[in-house]
Coordinates of C-alpha atoms and ligand atoms in Angstrom, one line a residue:
M1 CA 21.9 -11.0 -12.4
K2 CA 20.3 -10.2 -15.9
P3 CA 18.2 -7.4 -16.2
V4 CA 14.8 -8.7 -15.3
R5 CA 11.3 -7.5 -16.8
V6 CA 9.1 -7.3 -14.3
R7 CA 5.0 -6.4 -14.1
F8 CA 2.6 -4.9 -11.5
A9 CA -0.8 -5.8 -13.1
P10 CA -3.5 -4.5 -10.7
S11 CA -7.3 -4.7 -11.8
P12 CA -9.0 -1.2 -11.5
T13 CA -11.7 -2.8 -9.2
G14 CA -11.4 0.1 -6.4
A15 CA -8.7 1.7 -4.3
L16 CA -5.3 -0.1 -4.6
H17 CA -5.0 -2.1 -1.1
I18 CA -1.9 -1.7 0.7
G19 CA -0.9 -5.4 -0.4
G20 CA -0.9 -4.5 -3.7
V21 CA 1.7 -1.5 -3.0
R22 CA 3.8 -3.9 -1.2
T23 CA 3.4 -6.4 -4.6
A24 CA 4.5 -3.3 -6.5
I25 CA 7.0 -2.5 -4.4
Y26 CA 9.3 -6.2 -4.7
N27 CA 8.8 -5.9 -8.3
Y28 CA 10.3 -2.7 -8.4
L29 CA 13.3 -3.4 -6.4
L30 CA 14.2 -6.6 -8.4
A31 CA 13.9 -4.5 -11.7
K32 CA 16.1 -1.5 -10.1
Q33 CA 18.3 -4.2 -9.0
T34 CA 19.0 -6.0 -12.1
N35 CA 19.0 -2.8 -14.2
G36 CA 15.5 -4.4 -15.3
T37 CA 12.2 -2.8 -16.6
M38 CA 9.2 -2.2 -14.2
I39 CA 6.0 -2.8 -16.2
L40 CA 2.4 -1.4 -15.5
R41 CA -0.5 -3.5 -17.0
I42 CA -4.0 -2.6 -16.2
E43 CA -6.0 -5.9 -15.8
D44 CA -9.7 -4.7 -16.9
T45 CA -11.4 -7.5 -18.4
D46 CA -13.7 -7.9 -16.0
Q47 CA -16.1 -5.0 -17.1
T48 CA -18.6 -6.1 -14.3
R49 CA -16.0 -4.9 -11.4
F50 CA -14.6 -2.0 -13.4
V51 CA -14.7 1.0 -11.1
P52 CA -14.3 4.5 -12.4
G53 CA -11.0 6.4 -11.0
A54 CA -9.5 3.5 -9.9
E55 CA -6.7 3.4 -12.6
E56 CA -5.8 6.8 -11.9
Y57 CA -5.6 6.2 -8.3
I58 CA -3.4 3.6 -9.3
L59 CA -1.1 5.7 -10.8
K60 CA -1.2 8.3 -8.1
A61 CA -0.6 5.9 -5.4
L62 CA 2.5 4.3 -7.1
E63 CA 3.9 7.6 -7.6
W64 CA 3.6 8.7 -4.2
V65 CA 5.2 5.7 -2.8
G66 CA 8.2 6.6 -5.1
I67 CA 7.8 3.8 -7.6
K68 CA 8.9 5.1 -11.2
I69 CA 7.1 3.0 -14.1
D70 CA 9.3 2.2 -16.9
E71 CA 6.9 0.8 -19.4
G72 CA 3.1 0.8 -19.1
V73 CA 0.1 2.5 -18.8
G74 CA 0.7 6.2 -18.3
V75 CA 4.1 5.8 -20.1
G76 CA 3.6 3.8 -23.3
G77 CA 6.2 1.4 -24.4
P78 CA 7.3 -1.4 -27.3
H79 CA 4.4 -3.5 -26.2
A80 CA 1.5 -1.1 -25.8
P81 CA -1.5 -1.2 -25.2
Y82 CA -1.1 -1.9 -21.7
R83 CA -4.7 -1.8 -20.7
Q84 CA -6.2 -5.5 -21.1
S85 CA -9.4 -3.9 -22.4
E86 CA -7.6 -2.7 -25.7
R87 CA -5.9 -5.8 -26.4
K88 CA -9.1 -7.8 -27.2
S89 CA -7.9 -9.2 -30.7
I90 CA -4.8 -10.5 -29.4
Y91 CA -6.4 -12.8 -26.8
H92 CA -8.9 -14.1 -29.3
Q93 CA -6.3 -15.2 -31.7
Y94 CA -4.8 -17.4 -29.1
A95 CA -8.3 -18.8 -28.0
Q96 CA -8.5 -19.5 -31.4
Q97 CA -5.0 -21.3 -31.4
L98 CA -6.0 -23.1 -28.1
L99 CA -9.3 -24.2 -30.2
A100 CA -7.5 -25.2 -33.4
D101 CA -5.1 -27.8 -31.4
G102 CA -8.1 -29.3 -29.1
N103 CA -6.8 -27.7 -25.9
A104 CA -9.7 -25.4 -25.7
Y105 CA -13.6 -25.9 -26.6
Y106 CA -16.9 -24.2 -26.9
A107 CA -19.2 -24.1 -24.3
F108 CA -22.5 -23.3 -24.8
D109 CA -24.3 -24.1 -21.6
T110 CA -26.7 -21.7 -19.9
E111 CA -26.7 -20.3 -16.4
D112 CA -29.7 -22.5 -15.4
E113 CA -28.0 -25.2 -17.2
L114 CA -24.7 -24.9 -14.9
E115 CA -26.9 -24.8 -12.1
A116 CA -28.8 -27.8 -12.7
M117 CA -25.6 -29.8 -13.2
R118 CA -24.2 -28.4 -10.1
N119 CA -27.5 -29.6 -8.0
R120 CA -27.2 -33.1 -9.6
L121 CA -23.7 -33.4 -8.6
K122 CA -24.5 -32.3 -5.1
A123 CA -27.6 -34.7 -5.0
A124 CA -25.5 -37.5 -6.1
G125 CA -22.9 -36.9 -3.1
S126 CA -20.0 -35.7 -5.3
S127 CA -18.0 -33.2 -3.4
N128 CA -16.7 -31.6 -6.6
Q129 CA -19.3 -29.9 -8.5
Q130 CA -17.1 -28.4 -11.3
Y131 CA -16.9 -28.0 -14.8
S132 CA -14.1 -30.7 -15.5
A133 CA -12.9 -33.6 -17.2
T134 CA -15.5 -35.6 -15.0
T135 CA -18.4 -33.5 -16.1
R136 CA -17.9 -31.8 -19.5
M137 CA -19.0 -34.8 -21.6
M138 CA -22.2 -34.3 -19.8
M139 CA -22.7 -30.7 -20.7
D140 CA -23.6 -28.6 -24.1
N141 CA -19.9 -28.1 -25.8
S142 CA -18.4 -28.7 -28.9
L143 CA -17.1 -32.0 -27.6
T144 CA -20.6 -33.1 -27.0
L145 CA -22.4 -31.8 -29.9
P146 CA -22.2 -32.6 -33.4
E147 CA -20.0 -30.0 -35.1
S148 CA -22.6 -28.9 -37.7
E149 CA -24.7 -28.0 -34.6
V150 CA -22.0 -26.3 -33.3
Q151 CA -21.3 -24.4 -36.2
R152 CA -24.9 -23.7 -36.3
K153 CA -25.1 -22.1 -33.0
L154 CA -21.7 -20.3 -33.5
E155 CA -23.2 -18.8 -36.9
S156 CA -26.8 -18.0 -35.3
G157 CA -24.8 -15.7 -32.4
H158 CA -25.9 -18.1 -29.6
P159 CA -24.0 -17.2 -26.6
Y160 CA -20.8 -19.1 -26.0
V161 CA -17.7 -19.1 -23.8
I162 CA -14.4 -20.9 -24.5
R163 CA -13.0 -23.5 -21.9
L164 CA -9.7 -24.4 -21.2
K165 CA -9.5 -28.7 -21.7
V166 CA -7.6 -29.5 -18.7
P167 CA -5.6 -33.1 -18.9
D168 CA -7.8 -35.7 -16.8
S169 CA -5.3 -37.0 -14.6
E170 CA -1.8 -35.7 -14.5
E171 CA 0.3 -33.8 -11.9
I172 CA 1.5 -30.4 -12.7
H173 CA 4.7 -29.4 -11.4
L174 CA 5.7 -25.6 -10.9
H175 CA 8.9 -24.0 -9.0
D176 CA 7.8 -21.4 -7.2
L177 CA 10.6 -19.2 -5.8
I178 CA 9.4 -18.6 -2.3
R179 CA 7.6 -22.3 -1.9
G180 CA 9.7 -24.4 -3.8
E181 CA 8.1 -27.0 -5.5
V182 CA 4.6 -27.0 -5.8
N183 CA 2.2 -29.9 -7.3
V184 CA -1.3 -29.9 -8.1
H185 CA -3.4 -33.0 -9.8
T186 CA -5.4 -32.0 -12.6
S187 CA -8.5 -33.2 -11.0
Q188 CA -8.2 -30.2 -8.8
I189 CA -8.4 -27.9 -11.9
D190 CA -11.9 -27.2 -13.4
D191 CA -12.1 -26.2 -17.0
K192 CA -11.7 -22.5 -16.8
V193 CA -13.5 -20.2 -18.9
L194 CA -10.8 -18.4 -21.1
M195 CA -13.0 -16.2 -23.2
K196 CA -16.4 -15.0 -22.0
S197 CA -19.6 -14.4 -23.6
D198 CA -19.2 -10.7 -23.8
G199 CA -16.0 -11.4 -26.0
M200 CA -13.6 -10.5 -23.4
P201 CA -11.2 -12.9 -22.0
T202 CA -10.5 -13.9 -18.5
Y203 CA -7.8 -12.9 -16.1
H204 CA -6.3 -16.5 -16.8
L205 CA -5.9 -16.0 -20.6
A206 CA -5.1 -12.5 -20.7
N207 CA -2.6 -12.5 -17.9
V208 CA -0.7 -15.6 -19.5
V209 CA -0.7 -14.1 -23.1
D210 CA 0.5 -10.7 -21.7
D211 CA 3.2 -12.0 -19.5
Y212 CA 4.5 -13.9 -22.6
L213 CA 3.9 -11.1 -25.2
M214 CA 5.7 -8.5 -23.1
Q215 CA 8.7 -11.0 -22.4
I216 CA 8.1 -10.7 -18.1
T217 CA 10.9 -13.0 -16.9
H218 CA 9.4 -13.1 -13.3
V219 CA 5.7 -13.0 -11.9
I220 CA 6.0 -11.5 -8.4
R221 CA 2.5 -11.5 -7.1
G222 CA 0.0 -12.1 -4.0
E223 CA -0.3 -15.6 -2.5
E224 CA -4.1 -15.7 -3.5
W225 CA -3.1 -16.3 -7.0
L226 CA -1.1 -19.4 -6.2
P227 CA -3.9 -21.5 -6.9
S228 CA -4.1 -20.3 -10.6
A229 CA -0.6 -21.1 -11.1
P230 CA -0.9 -24.7 -12.4
L231 CA -3.5 -23.4 -14.9
H232 CA -1.2 -21.1 -16.0
V233 CA 1.4 -23.7 -16.5
L234 CA -0.6 -25.7 -18.6
L235 CA -1.6 -22.4 -20.8
Y236 CA 2.3 -21.9 -21.3
R237 CA 2.4 -25.3 -22.6
F238 CA -0.7 -25.6 -24.6
L239 CA 0.5 -22.0 -26.4
G240 CA 4.1 -23.7 -26.9
W241 CA 5.6 -21.3 -24.6
E242 CA 6.8 -23.4 -21.9
K243 CA 10.6 -22.7 -22.5
Q244 CA 9.7 -18.7 -21.8
M245 CA 7.5 -19.2 -19.1
P246 CA 8.3 -16.6 -16.1
Q247 CA 9.8 -17.6 -13.0
F248 CA 7.0 -17.3 -10.1
A249 CA 7.0 -15.8 -6.9
H250 CA 3.9 -15.6 -4.5
L251 CA 4.1 -13.5 -1.6
P252 CA 2.9 -14.2 1.8
L253 CA -0.5 -13.0 3.0
L254 CA -0.9 -9.8 4.8
L255 CA -2.1 -11.0 8.2
K256 CA -4.3 -9.0 10.9
P257 CA -2.5 -7.0 13.9
D258 CA -2.9 -10.0 16.1
G259 CA -1.8 -12.7 13.8
N260 CA -5.0 -14.2 13.3
G261 CA -6.4 -14.5 9.8
K262 CA -6.0 -12.6 6.6
L263 CA -6.1 -8.3 7.1
S264 CA -9.1 -7.1 5.7
K265 CA -10.5 -3.5 5.4
R266 CA -12.8 -4.3 8.3
D267 CA -10.0 -4.9 10.5
A268 CA -8.2 -1.6 9.7
D269 CA -11.5 0.5 10.1
K270 CA -12.3 -1.1 13.5
A271 CA -8.5 -0.4 14.6
G272 CA -8.4 3.1 13.2
F273 CA -5.9 2.6 10.7
P274 CA -5.8 3.3 7.0
L275 CA -5.3 0.4 4.4
F276 CA -4.8 2.4 1.4
P277 CA -2.2 4.3 0.6
L278 CA -4.0 7.7 -0.6
N279 CA -7.5 8.7 0.6
W280 CA -10.4 7.0 -1.5
I281 CA -14.0 8.0 -2.2
D282 CA -16.0 5.3 -3.1
P283 CA -17.7 6.6 -6.6
T284 CA -21.0 4.4 -5.2
S285 CA -21.7 5.0 -1.7
G286 CA -19.7 8.2 -1.4
E287 CA -17.8 6.8 2.0
L288 CA -14.3 8.0 2.0
S289 CA -11.6 5.5 3.3
K290 CA -8.3 7.5 5.0
G291 CA -5.2 6.8 3.0
F292 CA -1.8 6.7 4.7
R293 CA -0.5 9.9 3.0
E294 CA -3.5 11.7 4.5
S295 CA -3.1 10.2 7.9
G296 CA 0.3 11.7 8.2
Y297 CA 2.7 9.0 7.1
L298 CA 5.6 9.7 4.6
P299 CA 6.0 7.8 1.6
D300 CA 9.5 6.7 2.4
A301 CA 8.8 5.3 5.5
L302 CA 5.8 3.5 4.3
L303 CA 7.9 2.1 1.6
N304 CA 10.4 0.7 4.1
F305 CA 7.6 -0.7 6.6
L306 CA 6.0 -2.2 3.8
A307 CA 9.3 -3.8 2.4
F308 CA 9.8 -5.6 5.9
L309 CA 6.5 -7.3 5.3
G310 CA 7.5 -10.7 4.4
W311 CA 11.0 -9.6 3.2
N312 CA 14.1 -9.3 5.7
P313 CA 17.8 -8.4 5.3
G314 CA 19.1 -11.0 7.7
T315 CA 20.8 -8.5 9.5
E316 CA 19.5 -5.8 12.6
Q317 CA 19.4 -2.8 10.3
E318 CA 15.6 -2.0 9.9
I319 CA 16.1 1.9 8.2
F320 CA 16.5 1.2 4.6
S321 CA 16.7 4.2 1.9
L322 CA 15.3 3.3 -1.7
Q323 CA 19.0 2.7 -2.6
E324 CA 19.6 0.6 0.2
L325 CA 16.7 -1.7 -0.3
T326 CA 17.2 -1.8 -3.8
A327 CA 20.9 -3.2 -3.0
A328 CA 19.8 -5.6 -0.3
F329 CA 16.9 -7.1 -1.6
S330 CA 16.6 -10.3 -2.8
V331 CA 13.8 -12.7 -3.1
D332 CA 15.1 -15.9 -1.5
R333 CA 14.8 -14.1 1.6
I334 CA 10.9 -13.4 1.4
G335 CA 9.1 -16.1 3.8
K336 CA 6.4 -18.1 3.2
A337 CA 4.6 -17.5 6.3
G338 CA 2.0 -14.5 6.7
A339 CA 3.3 -11.3 7.7
R340 CA 1.6 -9.7 10.6
F341 CA 0.3 -6.2 9.8
D342 CA 1.9 -4.3 12.8
I343 CA 0.4 -0.7 12.4
H344 CA 2.8 0.3 15.4
K345 CA 5.7 -0.8 13.6
A346 CA 4.6 1.6 10.5
Q347 CA 4.2 4.3 13.4
W348 CA 7.8 3.5 14.5
F349 CA 9.2 3.8 11.0
N350 CA 7.6 7.2 10.5
Q351 CA 8.8 8.7 13.6
Q352 CA 12.2 7.7 12.3
Y353 CA 11.9 9.0 8.9
L354 CA 10.2 12.2 10.3
K355 CA 13.4 12.6 12.9
N356 CA 15.8 12.2 10.0
K357 CA 14.7 14.5 7.6
S358 CA 15.7 18.1 7.1
N359 CA 14.1 20.8 9.0
E360 CA 13.5 22.7 5.6
A361 CA 11.8 19.2 4.1
L362 CA 9.4 19.1 7.2
A363 CA 8.8 22.9 7.2
A364 CA 6.6 22.4 4.2
Y365 CA 4.2 20.1 6.3
L366 CA 3.9 22.8 8.8
L367 CA 3.4 25.5 6.4
A368 CA 0.3 23.5 4.8
A369 CA -1.5 22.9 7.7
L370 CA -1.3 26.3 9.6
P371 CA -4.5 27.4 11.2
P372 CA -6.0 30.2 9.3
G373 CA -5.1 33.8 9.3
A374 CA -1.3 32.2 11.0
T375 CA 1.5 33.9 9.2
C376 CA 4.9 32.2 9.6
T377 CA 8.2 32.7 7.7
P378 CA 10.1 29.4 6.0
N379 CA 12.9 30.2 8.7
K380 CA 10.3 30.1 11.9
A381 CA 9.0 27.0 10.4
E382 CA 12.2 25.4 9.9
K383 CA 13.1 26.1 13.8
I384 CA 9.6 24.9 14.9
C385 CA 10.4 21.7 12.8
G386 CA 13.5 20.9 14.3
L387 CA 12.4 21.4 17.6
L388 CA 9.3 19.3 17.5
K389 CA 10.9 16.3 15.0
D390 CA 11.8 14.1 17.7
R391 CA 8.3 14.4 19.2
V392 CA 6.0 13.8 16.7
T393 CA 4.5 10.5 14.5
F394 CA 2.6 11.9 12.0
T395 CA 3.2 14.7 9.6
H396 CA 0.1 16.8 10.9
D397 CA 1.6 16.6 14.6
F398 CA 3.8 19.7 13.5
A399 CA 1.0 21.9 13.0
L400 CA -0.8 20.4 16.5
Q401 CA 2.2 20.5 18.8
A402 CA 3.2 24.1 17.1
Q403 CA -0.4 25.7 17.9
F404 CA 1.3 27.6 20.7
F405 CA 3.6 29.2 18.5
F406 CA 0.8 30.9 16.8
E407 CA -1.6 31.4 19.2
A408 CA -1.3 32.4 23.0
P409 CA -3.0 30.1 25.4
T410 CA -6.2 30.9 26.4
A411 CA -6.1 28.0 28.7
Y412 CA -3.7 26.8 31.6
D413 CA -3.3 23.2 32.8
Q414 CA -4.9 23.6 36.1
H415 CA -2.7 20.8 37.7
V416 CA 0.2 22.9 37.3
V417 CA -1.3 26.1 38.1
S418 CA -2.8 24.4 41.5
K419 CA 0.7 23.1 42.3
R420 CA 3.3 25.5 40.9
W421 CA 1.6 28.8 40.6
N422 CA 3.2 30.0 44.1
D423 CA 4.7 33.1 45.2
D424 CA 8.3 32.2 44.1
A425 CA 7.2 31.5 40.7
I426 CA 5.3 35.0 40.4
K427 CA 8.4 36.6 41.8
V428 CA 10.6 35.0 39.3
L429 CA 8.3 35.6 36.4
T430 CA 7.9 39.3 37.0
A431 CA 11.2 39.9 37.5
Y432 CA 12.0 37.7 33.9
S433 CA 9.5 39.4 32.0
H434 CA 10.6 42.6 33.0
A435 CA 14.4 41.6 31.9
L436 CA 13.2 39.9 28.9
S437 CA 11.5 43.5 27.8
S438 CA 14.8 45.1 27.5
L439 CA 16.4 42.3 25.6
T440 CA 16.0 42.7 21.5
G441 CA 17.1 39.7 19.9
L442 CA 16.6 36.0 22.3
T443 CA 18.6 33.2 21.8
A444 CA 17.9 30.1 24.0
E445 CA 21.1 30.7 25.5
V446 CA 20.1 34.5 26.5
A447 CA 16.8 32.9 27.8
K448 CA 18.2 30.5 30.2
T449 CA 21.0 33.0 31.4
T450 CA 18.9 35.6 31.8
L451 CA 16.6 33.2 33.9
E452 CA 19.3 31.8 35.8
N453 CA 20.6 35.5 36.7
V454 CA 17.1 36.3 38.0
T455 CA 16.8 33.2 40.0
A456 CA 19.9 33.4 41.3
T457 CA 19.3 37.2 42.1
L458 CA 16.1 36.4 44.3
G459 CA 17.4 33.2 45.5
I460 CA 15.0 31.0 44.4
G461 CA 16.0 27.6 42.2
T462 CA 15.3 27.7 38.6
G463 CA 14.1 24.2 38.7
K464 CA 11.2 25.0 40.9
I465 CA 9.7 27.8 38.4
L466 CA 10.2 25.9 35.2
Q467 CA 6.6 24.3 35.2
A468 CA 4.9 27.7 35.9
L469 CA 7.3 29.2 33.1
R470 CA 6.1 26.7 30.5
V471 CA 2.4 26.9 31.2
A472 CA 2.7 30.9 31.2
I473 CA 4.0 30.5 27.7
S474 CA 2.1 27.6 26.5
G475 CA -0.7 26.7 28.7
A476 CA 0.7 23.2 28.9
A477 CA 2.3 21.0 31.6
S478 CA 4.8 19.4 28.9
G479 CA 6.2 20.3 25.8
P480 CA 9.6 20.8 23.4
D481 CA 12.6 22.4 25.1
L482 CA 11.4 25.5 26.9
M483 CA 14.2 27.7 26.0
V484 CA 14.2 27.0 22.2
S485 CA 10.6 27.8 22.1
M486 CA 11.3 31.2 24.2
E487 CA 13.8 31.8 20.8
I488 CA 11.3 31.2 18.6
L489 CA 8.6 32.9 20.0
G490 CA 10.9 36.1 20.6
A491 CA 11.3 38.3 23.8
P492 CA 8.2 40.6 23.3
E493 CA 5.8 37.7 22.8
V494 CA 7.3 35.6 25.7
A495 CA 7.2 38.7 28.1
A496 CA 3.5 39.6 26.9
R497 CA 2.6 36.1 27.8
I498 CA 4.1 36.0 31.0
N499 CA 2.2 39.1 31.9
R500 CA -1.1 37.9 30.8
A501 CA -0.6 34.8 33.1
L502 CA 0.5 37.0 35.8
S503 CA -2.8 39.2 35.6
T504 CA -5.0 36.3 35.0
L505 CA -3.7 33.2 37.1
P506 CA -5.1 33.0 40.6
K507 CA -2.3 32.4 43.2
V508 CA -1.9 29.5 45.3
Ligands
LIG1 N1 -4.9 -8.9 -12.1 C1 -4.7 -9.6 -10.7 C2 -5.0 -8.6 -9.7 O1 -5.7 -7.9 -9.4 C3 -3.0 -9.3 -11.2 C4 -2.2 -10.8 -10.7 C5 -1.1 -11.1 -11.2 O2 -0.1 -10.5 -11.0 O3 -1.3 -12.3 -11.9 O4 -4.1 -8.6 -8.6

């Protein structure tokens, strides 16, 4: 495939939704696969929805997930600026071209007049109350007013918008790479505003102009933009750019975990899982929404999980590195049907990725989350992570499950104590603690053979006292491999913990 030029074009209206991250991933995979270019364009023409901090958030989130921008905001490039609010004059020029060619017109209607039109149509029983081919001739615009009046209004600074003049009766065709042929009749399309009264373009005009000027070859975006696509086709035609029109691919929706309806922030909050890649504090309400990162997910696991929400490789393989995804990805294998957002699957991916990471990489998560005052060498942290990595789901689980390596137990599992803290256990543990105090280094192997020697001498089965030993050392009924745990704790600490249990726990 020829190198593509794709863009991720979020609006800085808040935190980047996880669906947006998936859109960015698909764009990125196609760009990498073809040695193409991944562009980040910030679509900030709607000043009323601008949220401070959102752009920085988007940049940070993409970086965390591992998406590298080749051209765009934060990087620069030959088509700069990439922030639409800084490209006003460019849009203005194309709006003028549309006006001059009779494909757009000035509209002077006030909010009240628009409201009155809608009410009139509603009262007359019309199902469609839009500003369109059927209504435009009843309104206050450059198609209905004498030219002198239009000039007078423009010169006197009367507020106006520029609207697209959608053809009356025509079928618009477009080919979507995921959905196939899409046909929409122009009676379904209203005369969309292209330039607003504040002098800013709307999404539609800015998006089409920029995709053309930035030589975008593929527009990969969420399904919610499919209804806008026919309008964009019209704009390409009116601007004389039909031959350069990008290919469209509208991605399937992300559905609630039960598959019923579109996934929303409320669903995620209710079920207690994140929907944003990173923590986000709403600047108005101060409300904190937890991110996947802060909830203990690894970026590569999240990327792998998201890539599978709508796409599949057609094989049984599920674990894909970024390189593997890049090689295997194809837009043809993206489905039309909505993709169920199964958070358990995300957790499964996270477990697989944690298991496959080097102990050295995982040690950083443990060291960063140690309880205050705890000290730990990198070597010890690596050993603990190696021991725990088959047992964790989230990065913070290391610190939680490793707690007993840093603090001796202050409480003991009552169930185990009541069943297992018997004469045999006390005899074995007393002798074992004694044997340990004469050892200098302790390996898992030595811990095991020493214990077996003690139990053999006393004629007590090792299996019968293991739970008592575990509870003496960790306080808990279950946990990671006991012999390796003792190796990490070291002989003096193990002996001290056994002695403390022997002096505190009542015998059964
Ligand atoms: N600014 C739009 C958004 O926020 C971009 C849609 C598109 O990719 O065309 O999703």
